[in-house]
Amino acid sequence: MWVALAFLSAFLLGCYEVNKKISLNGNAVIPVLFFNTLISSLLFVPFIFLSFYTTVLDGTAVYVPKASLSDHIAVFIKAVIVLSSWISGYFALKHLPLTITGPIKATQPVLTLVGAMLIFGERLNLYQWIGVLFSIASFYLLSSSGKKEGIRFAHNKWIFFTVLSIITGALSGLYDKHLMHSMDVMTVQVWFNVYQCIIMLFVLFLLWYPQRKKSTPFVWKWNIIFISVFLCIADWVYFYALSYPDSMISIVSMIRRSNVLVTFAAGAIFFHEKNLKNKAIDLFFVLLGMIFLYLGTK
């Protein structure tokens, strides 16, 4: 069941990435991210009140139990980690083609596996090592494809932002598995969004607002709402998958990155991005790496 939930989360995550790209085109990054966190929080706040002050949600999957101070601190730490990943990822996505950022982010499960080895004592078998090598090869091929579009991986700061987003994203995935051992899905989901919104409010008014006239202006786009809706559902399904005792973060993380199929198709159809034939080969290596990683965890 948790594998099916991971695939559903991957599809929803792909829809989220597409709407994020549309929202960021020619737009200010920080306000888009703030409204994303604000709308996500507003979607979940009613569940807090209904859980705390009524019995309507008692016994349902969306009931929000009262959390301890230590639980709130743990969720706040997650919010900081995720926002670090999002801010760097949003800036990268704004300045790079979707057909470049999508496959690069699909290599994130490799870092998650390495983290699982170091933190949880997991060891790679032959199939998993083959998967890692295919993923590394795909990254090299993507750098070659990027040069044809004037994107040099070693000298492009937005590639660095993408890599930073991947590293913090992998850290978040490992931390999620740790949280799901002892915390309720809705506790993490709800308060994580609330704390993100509060942090982004400070970022918006302290960093972006004073410099807004010197940077890209903010334009409201309705896709910003879809960013929040798709992400909230994708994350809820993802956390629920991790709550299964036999779930494996390495497999779930890998499956979630199959959203690259959705983003690649959108980059070709909606954004008319270039050099698709070569990127399709790069994508094939990414998916081949995912297959071997999956076979290695069977």
mmCIF file of C-alpha atoms in Angstrom:
data_model
loop_
_atom_site.group_PDB
_atom_site.id
_atom_site.type_symbol
_atom_site.label_atom_id
_atom_site.label_comp_id
_atom_site.label_asym_id
_atom_site.label_seq_id
_atom_site.Cartn_x
_atom_site.Cartn_y
_atom_site.Cartn_z
ATOM 1 C CA MET A 1 0.000 0.000 0.000
ATOM 2 C CA TRP A 2 2.781 2.453 0.892
ATOM 3 C CA VAL A 3 4.411 1.935 -2.531
ATOM 4 C CA ALA A 4 1.128 2.856 -4.289
ATOM 5 C CA LEU A 5 0.857 5.939 -2.080
ATOM 6 C CA ALA A 6 4.426 6.900 -3.019
ATOM 7 C CA PHE A 7 3.560 6.742 -6.739
ATOM 8 C CA LEU A 8 0.427 8.859 -6.180
ATOM 9 C CA SER A 9 2.540 11.380 -4.287
ATOM 10 C CA ALA A 10 5.036 11.418 -7.190
ATOM 11 C CA PHE A 11 2.321 12.291 -9.732
ATOM 12 C CA LEU A 12 0.937 15.065 -7.510
ATOM 13 C CA LEU A 13 4.461 16.348 -6.927
ATOM 14 C CA GLY A 14 4.987 16.545 -10.688
ATOM 15 C CA CYS A 15 1.808 18.649 -11.025
ATOM 16 C CA TYR A 16 3.119 20.846 -8.203
ATOM 17 C CA GLU A 17 6.465 21.373 -10.001
ATOM 18 C CA VAL A 18 4.719 22.364 -13.255
ATOM 19 C CA ASN A 19 2.492 24.936 -11.538
ATOM 20 C CA LYS A 20 5.516 26.212 -9.622
ATOM 21 C CA LYS A 21 7.409 26.796 -12.881
ATOM 22 C CA ILE A 22 4.436 28.660 -14.366
ATOM 23 C CA SER A 23 4.107 30.803 -11.224
ATOM 24 C CA LEU A 24 7.810 31.684 -11.153
ATOM 25 C CA ASN A 25 8.164 32.672 -14.817
ATOM 26 C CA GLY A 26 8.964 36.402 -14.766
ATOM 27 C CA ASN A 27 7.910 36.644 -11.125
ATOM 28 C CA ALA A 28 9.448 37.426 -7.731
ATOM 29 C CA VAL A 29 10.451 34.222 -5.921
ATOM 30 C CA ILE A 30 9.998 35.174 -2.254
ATOM 31 C CA PRO A 31 6.351 36.390 -2.516
ATOM 32 C CA VAL A 32 5.400 33.298 -4.545
ATOM 33 C CA LEU A 33 6.881 31.071 -1.847
ATOM 34 C CA PHE A 34 5.213 33.106 0.913
ATOM 35 C CA PHE A 35 1.760 32.824 -0.659
ATOM 36 C CA ASN A 36 2.394 29.121 -1.201
ATOM 37 C CA THR A 37 3.033 28.631 2.529
ATOM 38 C CA LEU A 38 0.152 30.968 3.474
ATOM 39 C CA ILE A 39 -2.418 29.118 1.356
ATOM 40 C CA SER A 40 -1.111 25.753 2.559
ATOM 41 C CA SER A 41 -1.498 26.902 6.178
ATOM 42 C CA LEU A 42 -5.021 28.208 5.557
ATOM 43 C CA LEU A 43 -5.958 24.832 4.096
ATOM 44 C CA PHE A 44 -4.913 23.062 7.314
ATOM 45 C CA VAL A 45 -5.837 25.558 10.045
ATOM 46 C CA PRO A 46 -9.546 24.497 10.033
ATOM 47 C CA PHE A 47 -8.433 20.953 10.918
ATOM 48 C CA ILE A 48 -6.716 22.333 14.054
ATOM 49 C CA PHE A 49 -9.868 24.080 15.297
ATOM 50 C CA LEU A 50 -12.159 21.170 14.410
ATOM 51 C CA SER A 51 -9.823 18.753 16.217
ATOM 52 C CA PHE A 52 -9.238 20.898 19.321
ATOM 53 C CA TYR A 53 -12.747 22.276 19.880
ATOM 54 C CA THR A 54 -15.121 19.707 18.359
ATOM 55 C CA THR A 55 -15.433 15.942 18.010
ATOM 56 C CA VAL A 56 -16.178 16.037 14.266
ATOM 57 C CA LEU A 57 -12.782 14.663 13.222
ATOM 58 C CA ASP A 58 -12.265 12.206 16.079
ATOM 59 C CA GLY A 59 -11.078 8.852 14.767
ATOM 60 C CA THR A 60 -10.490 10.133 11.207
ATOM 61 C CA ALA A 61 -7.240 10.302 9.219
ATOM 62 C CA VAL A 62 -7.286 14.127 9.349
ATOM 63 C CA TYR A 63 -7.619 14.483 13.140
ATOM 64 C CA VAL A 64 -4.874 16.700 14.618
ATOM 65 C CA PRO A 65 -3.802 15.506 18.095
ATOM 66 C CA LYS A 66 -2.345 17.934 20.607
ATOM 67 C CA ALA A 67 1.451 17.954 20.438
ATOM 68 C CA SER A 68 4.087 18.442 23.121
ATOM 69 C CA LEU A 69 6.664 21.239 23.120
ATOM 70 C CA SER A 70 9.370 18.820 21.974
ATOM 71 C CA ASP A 71 7.144 17.769 19.052
ATOM 72 C CA HIS A 72 6.671 21.417 18.040
ATOM 73 C CA ILE A 73 10.434 22.023 18.174
ATOM 74 C CA ALA A 74 11.055 18.935 16.021
ATOM 75 C CA VAL A 75 8.502 20.097 13.430
ATOM 76 C CA PHE A 76 9.935 23.636 13.484
ATOM 77 C CA ILE A 77 13.367 22.198 12.630
ATOM 78 C CA LYS A 78 11.783 20.366 9.703
ATOM 79 C CA ALA A 79 10.207 23.641 8.516
ATOM 80 C CA VAL A 80 13.639 25.325 8.517
ATOM 81 C CA ILE A 81 15.221 22.448 6.555
ATOM 82 C CA VAL A 82 12.423 22.355 3.969
ATOM 83 C CA LEU A 83 12.394 26.133 3.478
ATOM 84 C CA SER A 84 16.152 26.051 2.864
ATOM 85 C CA SER A 85 15.516 23.471 0.158
ATOM 86 C CA TRP A 86 12.554 25.358 -1.294
ATOM 87 C CA ILE A 87 14.157 28.800 -1.437
ATOM 88 C CA SER A 88 17.241 27.499 -3.251
ATOM 89 C CA GLY A 89 15.067 25.260 -5.471
ATOM 90 C CA TYR A 90 12.636 28.061 -6.361
ATOM 91 C CA PHE A 91 15.421 30.408 -7.447
ATOM 92 C CA ALA A 92 17.022 27.630 -9.519
ATOM 93 C CA LEU A 93 13.722 26.689 -11.166
ATOM 94 C CA LYS A 94 13.068 30.306 -12.110
ATOM 95 C CA HIS A 95 16.377 30.596 -13.983
ATOM 96 C CA LEU A 96 16.835 27.085 -15.428
ATOM 97 C CA PRO A 97 14.802 24.964 -17.895
ATOM 98 C CA LEU A 98 12.384 22.483 -16.313
ATOM 99 C CA THR A 99 13.970 19.723 -18.423
ATOM 100 C CA ILE A 100 17.298 20.428 -16.651
ATOM 101 C CA THR A 101 16.141 20.879 -13.043
ATOM 102 C CA GLY A 102 13.715 17.930 -13.120
ATOM 103 C CA PRO A 103 16.245 15.203 -13.980
ATOM 104 C CA ILE A 104 18.890 16.715 -11.664
ATOM 105 C CA LYS A 105 16.472 16.631 -8.717
ATOM 106 C CA ALA A 106 15.632 13.041 -9.662
ATOM 107 C CA THR A 107 19.116 12.095 -8.403
ATOM 108 C CA GLN A 108 18.105 13.073 -4.850
ATOM 109 C CA PRO A 109 17.348 9.438 -3.842
ATOM 110 C CA VAL A 110 21.062 8.699 -4.254
ATOM 111 C CA LEU A 111 21.854 11.138 -1.436
ATOM 112 C CA THR A 112 18.983 9.715 0.589
ATOM 113 C CA LEU A 113 20.490 6.239 0.208
ATOM 114 C CA VAL A 114 23.910 7.507 1.280
ATOM 115 C CA GLY A 115 22.287 9.182 4.275
ATOM 116 C CA ALA A 116 20.447 5.963 5.113
ATOM 117 C CA MET A 117 23.801 4.145 5.026
ATOM 118 C CA LEU A 118 25.466 6.632 7.376
ATOM 119 C CA ILE A 119 22.551 7.271 9.745
ATOM 120 C CA PHE A 120 20.514 4.063 9.735
ATOM 121 C CA GLY A 121 23.346 1.651 8.944
ATOM 122 C CA GLU A 122 21.956 0.531 5.579
ATOM 123 C CA ARG A 123 24.360 -0.977 3.027
ATOM 124 C CA LEU A 124 24.218 -0.813 -0.751
ATOM 125 C CA ASN A 125 24.092 -4.065 -2.706
ATOM 126 C CA LEU A 126 25.227 -4.584 -6.302
ATOM 127 C CA TYR A 127 21.965 -3.376 -7.882
ATOM 128 C CA GLN A 128 21.952 -0.254 -5.737
ATOM 129 C CA TRP A 129 25.535 0.585 -6.662
ATOM 130 C CA ILE A 130 24.620 0.185 -10.353
ATOM 131 C CA GLY A 131 21.696 2.557 -9.765
ATOM 132 C CA VAL A 132 24.005 5.108 -8.149
ATOM 133 C CA LEU A 133 26.437 4.919 -11.080
ATOM 134 C CA PHE A 134 23.624 5.397 -13.609
ATOM 135 C CA SER A 135 22.440 8.441 -11.653
ATOM 136 C CA ILE A 136 25.946 9.924 -11.647
ATOM 137 C CA ALA A 137 26.226 9.241 -15.380
ATOM 138 C CA SER A 138 22.915 11.015 -15.982
ATOM 139 C CA PHE A 139 24.201 14.081 -14.115
ATOM 140 C CA TYR A 140 27.279 14.175 -16.359
ATOM 141 C CA LEU A 141 25.139 13.835 -19.501
ATOM 142 C CA LEU A 142 22.848 16.610 -18.282
ATOM 143 C CA SER A 143 25.863 18.881 -17.893
ATOM 144 C CA SER A 144 26.696 18.207 -21.559
ATOM 145 C CA SER A 145 23.108 18.989 -22.589
ATOM 146 C CA GLY A 146 23.173 22.141 -20.501
ATOM 147 C CA LYS A 147 26.295 23.448 -22.264
ATOM 148 C CA LYS A 148 24.361 23.430 -25.563
ATOM 149 C CA GLU A 149 21.952 25.914 -23.966
ATOM 150 C CA GLY A 150 24.754 28.015 -22.497
ATOM 151 C CA ILE A 151 24.424 26.431 -19.033
ATOM 152 C CA ARG A 152 27.813 25.445 -17.647
ATOM 153 C CA PHE A 153 27.304 23.360 -14.533
ATOM 154 C CA ALA A 154 30.643 24.267 -12.934
ATOM 155 C CA HIS A 155 30.120 28.033 -13.379
ATOM 156 C CA ASN A 156 26.353 28.437 -13.080
ATOM 157 C CA LYS A 157 25.173 29.545 -9.639
ATOM 158 C CA TRP A 158 21.646 28.276 -10.303
ATOM 159 C CA ILE A 159 23.021 24.753 -10.719
ATOM 160 C CA PHE A 160 24.638 25.241 -7.316
ATOM 161 C CA PHE A 161 21.253 26.320 -5.941
ATOM 162 C CA THR A 162 19.702 23.154 -7.426
ATOM 163 C CA VAL A 163 22.370 20.974 -5.784
ATOM 164 C CA LEU A 164 21.839 22.781 -2.467
ATOM 165 C CA SER A 165 18.110 22.123 -2.805
ATOM 166 C CA ILE A 166 18.803 18.419 -3.418
ATOM 167 C CA ILE A 167 21.098 18.084 -0.389
ATOM 168 C CA THR A 168 18.661 19.777 2.005
ATOM 169 C CA GLY A 169 15.783 17.843 0.393
ATOM 170 C CA ALA A 170 17.544 14.536 1.061
ATOM 171 C CA LEU A 171 18.195 15.640 4.648
ATOM 172 C CA SER A 172 14.498 16.452 4.992
ATOM 173 C CA GLY A 173 13.528 12.998 3.705
ATOM 174 C CA LEU A 174 15.742 11.252 6.266
ATOM 175 C CA TYR A 175 14.381 13.503 9.009
ATOM 176 C CA ASP A 176 10.805 12.713 7.895
ATOM 177 C CA LYS A 177 11.366 9.006 8.432
ATOM 178 C CA HIS A 178 12.712 9.777 11.902
ATOM 179 C CA LEU A 179 9.643 11.901 12.729
ATOM 180 C CA MET A 180 7.184 9.306 11.467
ATOM 181 C CA HIS A 181 8.539 6.788 13.984
ATOM 182 C CA SER A 182 7.041 8.741 16.872
ATOM 183 C CA MET A 183 4.679 11.422 15.543
ATOM 184 C CA ASP A 184 1.250 11.566 13.923
ATOM 185 C CA VAL A 185 0.998 12.396 10.212
ATOM 186 C CA MET A 186 -1.330 15.369 10.701
ATOM 187 C CA THR A 187 0.778 16.784 13.546
ATOM 188 C CA VAL A 188 3.780 17.031 11.234
ATOM 189 C CA GLN A 189 1.798 18.134 8.163
ATOM 190 C CA VAL A 190 -0.253 20.862 9.834
ATOM 191 C CA TRP A 191 2.309 22.514 12.112
ATOM 192 C CA PHE A 192 5.069 22.184 9.526
ATOM 193 C CA ASN A 193 2.994 24.364 7.157
ATOM 194 C CA VAL A 194 2.089 26.853 9.887
ATOM 195 C CA TYR A 195 5.717 27.311 10.947
ATOM 196 C CA GLN A 196 6.830 27.681 7.329
ATOM 197 C CA CYS A 197 4.319 30.482 6.831
ATOM 198 C CA ILE A 198 5.524 32.310 9.955
ATOM 199 C CA ILE A 199 9.183 32.036 8.878
ATOM 200 C CA MET A 200 8.365 33.189 5.341
ATOM 201 C CA LEU A 201 6.456 36.195 6.720
ATOM 202 C CA PHE A 202 9.694 37.409 8.332
ATOM 203 C CA VAL A 203 11.683 36.648 5.156
ATOM 204 C CA LEU A 204 9.128 38.552 3.062
ATOM 205 C CA PHE A 205 9.112 41.751 5.150
ATOM 206 C CA LEU A 206 12.744 41.782 6.282
ATOM 207 C CA LEU A 207 14.536 40.667 3.099
ATOM 208 C CA TRP A 208 12.272 41.084 0.057
ATOM 209 C CA TYR A 209 9.945 44.008 0.812
ATOM 210 C CA PRO A 210 12.658 46.660 1.440
ATOM 211 C CA GLN A 211 14.404 45.656 -1.830
ATOM 212 C CA ARG A 212 11.257 44.968 -3.907
ATOM 213 C CA LYS A 213 11.752 47.937 -6.269
ATOM 214 C CA LYS A 214 15.257 46.727 -7.184
ATOM 215 C CA SER A 215 14.225 43.176 -8.007
ATOM 216 C CA THR A 216 11.676 41.347 -10.173
ATOM 217 C CA PRO A 217 8.163 42.643 -9.377
ATOM 218 C CA PHE A 218 5.548 40.283 -7.955
ATOM 219 C CA VAL A 219 2.559 39.385 -10.134
ATOM 220 C CA TRP A 220 -0.323 37.311 -8.797
ATOM 221 C CA LYS A 221 -0.956 34.117 -10.769
ATOM 222 C CA TRP A 222 -3.741 31.651 -10.028
ATOM 223 C CA ASN A 223 -1.270 28.793 -10.403
ATOM 224 C CA ILE A 224 0.090 29.807 -6.985
ATOM 225 C CA ILE A 225 -3.069 28.308 -5.461
ATOM 226 C CA PHE A 226 -2.529 25.077 -7.396
ATOM 227 C CA ILE A 227 1.050 24.932 -6.064
ATOM 228 C CA SER A 228 -0.318 24.769 -2.527
ATOM 229 C CA VAL A 229 -3.163 22.355 -3.270
ATOM 230 C CA PHE A 230 -1.018 19.818 -5.128
ATOM 231 C CA LEU A 231 1.811 20.085 -2.582
ATOM 232 C CA CYS A 232 -0.447 19.654 0.457
ATOM 233 C CA ILE A 233 -2.075 16.530 -0.962
ATOM 234 C CA ALA A 234 1.270 15.147 -2.200
ATOM 235 C CA ASP A 235 2.894 15.686 1.212
ATOM 236 C CA TRP A 236 -0.041 14.209 3.136
ATOM 237 C CA VAL A 237 0.060 11.066 0.972
ATOM 238 C CA TYR A 238 3.866 10.962 1.382
ATOM 239 C CA PHE A 239 3.759 11.229 5.185
ATOM 240 C CA TYR A 240 1.009 8.623 5.312
ATOM 241 C CA ALA A 241 3.181 6.259 3.230
ATOM 242 C CA LEU A 242 6.096 6.758 5.645
ATOM 243 C CA SER A 243 3.851 6.013 8.624
ATOM 244 C CA TYR A 244 3.687 2.331 7.566
ATOM 245 C CA PRO A 245 6.120 0.357 9.794
ATOM 246 C CA ASP A 246 7.631 -1.531 6.837
ATOM 247 C CA SER A 247 8.035 1.541 4.587
ATOM 248 C CA MET A 248 11.549 2.411 3.385
ATOM 249 C CA ILE A 249 12.557 6.047 2.920
ATOM 250 C CA SER A 250 15.052 5.036 0.193
ATOM 251 C CA ILE A 251 12.282 3.519 -1.961
ATOM 252 C CA VAL A 252 9.708 6.219 -1.197
ATOM 253 C CA SER A 253 12.211 8.971 -2.031
ATOM 254 C CA MET A 254 13.169 7.201 -5.246
ATOM 255 C CA ILE A 255 9.551 6.746 -6.359
ATOM 256 C CA ARG A 256 8.719 10.369 -5.553
ATOM 257 C CA ARG A 257 11.434 11.500 -7.960
ATOM 258 C CA SER A 258 9.655 9.696 -10.800
ATOM 259 C CA ASN A 259 7.704 12.973 -10.964
ATOM 260 C CA VAL A 260 10.432 13.867 -13.473
ATOM 261 C CA LEU A 261 8.221 12.176 -16.085
ATOM 262 C CA VAL A 262 5.522 14.784 -15.470
ATOM 263 C CA THR A 263 7.938 17.733 -15.417
ATOM 264 C CA PHE A 264 9.780 16.555 -18.521
ATOM 265 C CA ALA A 265 6.525 16.197 -20.463
ATOM 266 C CA ALA A 266 5.395 19.646 -19.299
ATOM 267 C CA GLY A 267 8.746 21.194 -20.272
ATOM 268 C CA ALA A 268 8.316 19.802 -23.773
ATOM 269 C CA ILE A 269 4.596 20.557 -24.234
ATOM 270 C CA PHE A 270 3.955 23.795 -22.338
ATOM 271 C CA PHE A 271 7.350 25.522 -22.191
ATOM 272 C CA HIS A 272 8.732 24.366 -25.575
ATOM 273 C CA GLU A 273 12.174 23.807 -24.075
ATOM 274 C CA LYS A 274 15.146 22.987 -26.279
ATOM 275 C CA ASN A 275 17.422 20.016 -26.907
ATOM 276 C CA LEU A 276 14.748 17.510 -25.852
ATOM 277 C CA LYS A 277 16.213 14.544 -27.735
ATOM 278 C CA ASN A 278 19.492 14.607 -25.811
ATOM 279 C CA LYS A 279 17.697 15.315 -22.532
ATOM 280 C CA ALA A 280 15.442 12.313 -23.165
ATOM 281 C CA ILE A 281 18.556 10.132 -23.191
ATOM 282 C CA ASP A 282 19.668 11.741 -19.929
ATOM 283 C CA LEU A 283 16.230 11.069 -18.489
ATOM 284 C CA PHE A 284 16.456 7.437 -19.580
ATOM 285 C CA PHE A 285 19.642 7.040 -17.517
ATOM 286 C CA VAL A 286 17.930 8.655 -14.528
ATOM 287 C CA LEU A 287 15.005 6.226 -14.757
ATOM 288 C CA LEU A 288 17.351 3.284 -15.339
ATOM 289 C CA GLY A 289 19.161 4.254 -12.155
ATOM 290 C CA MET A 290 15.815 4.397 -10.304
ATOM 291 C CA ILE A 291 14.927 0.905 -11.573
ATOM 292 C CA PHE A 292 18.180 -0.590 -10.294
ATOM 293 C CA LEU A 293 17.761 1.193 -6.974
ATOM 294 C CA TYR A 294 14.292 -0.347 -6.707
ATOM 295 C CA LEU A 295 15.565 -3.819 -7.663
ATOM 296 C CA GLY A 296 18.270 -3.489 -5.040
ATOM 297 C CA THR A 297 15.701 -2.875 -2.312
ATOM 298 C CA LYS A 298 13.459 -5.828 -3.250
#
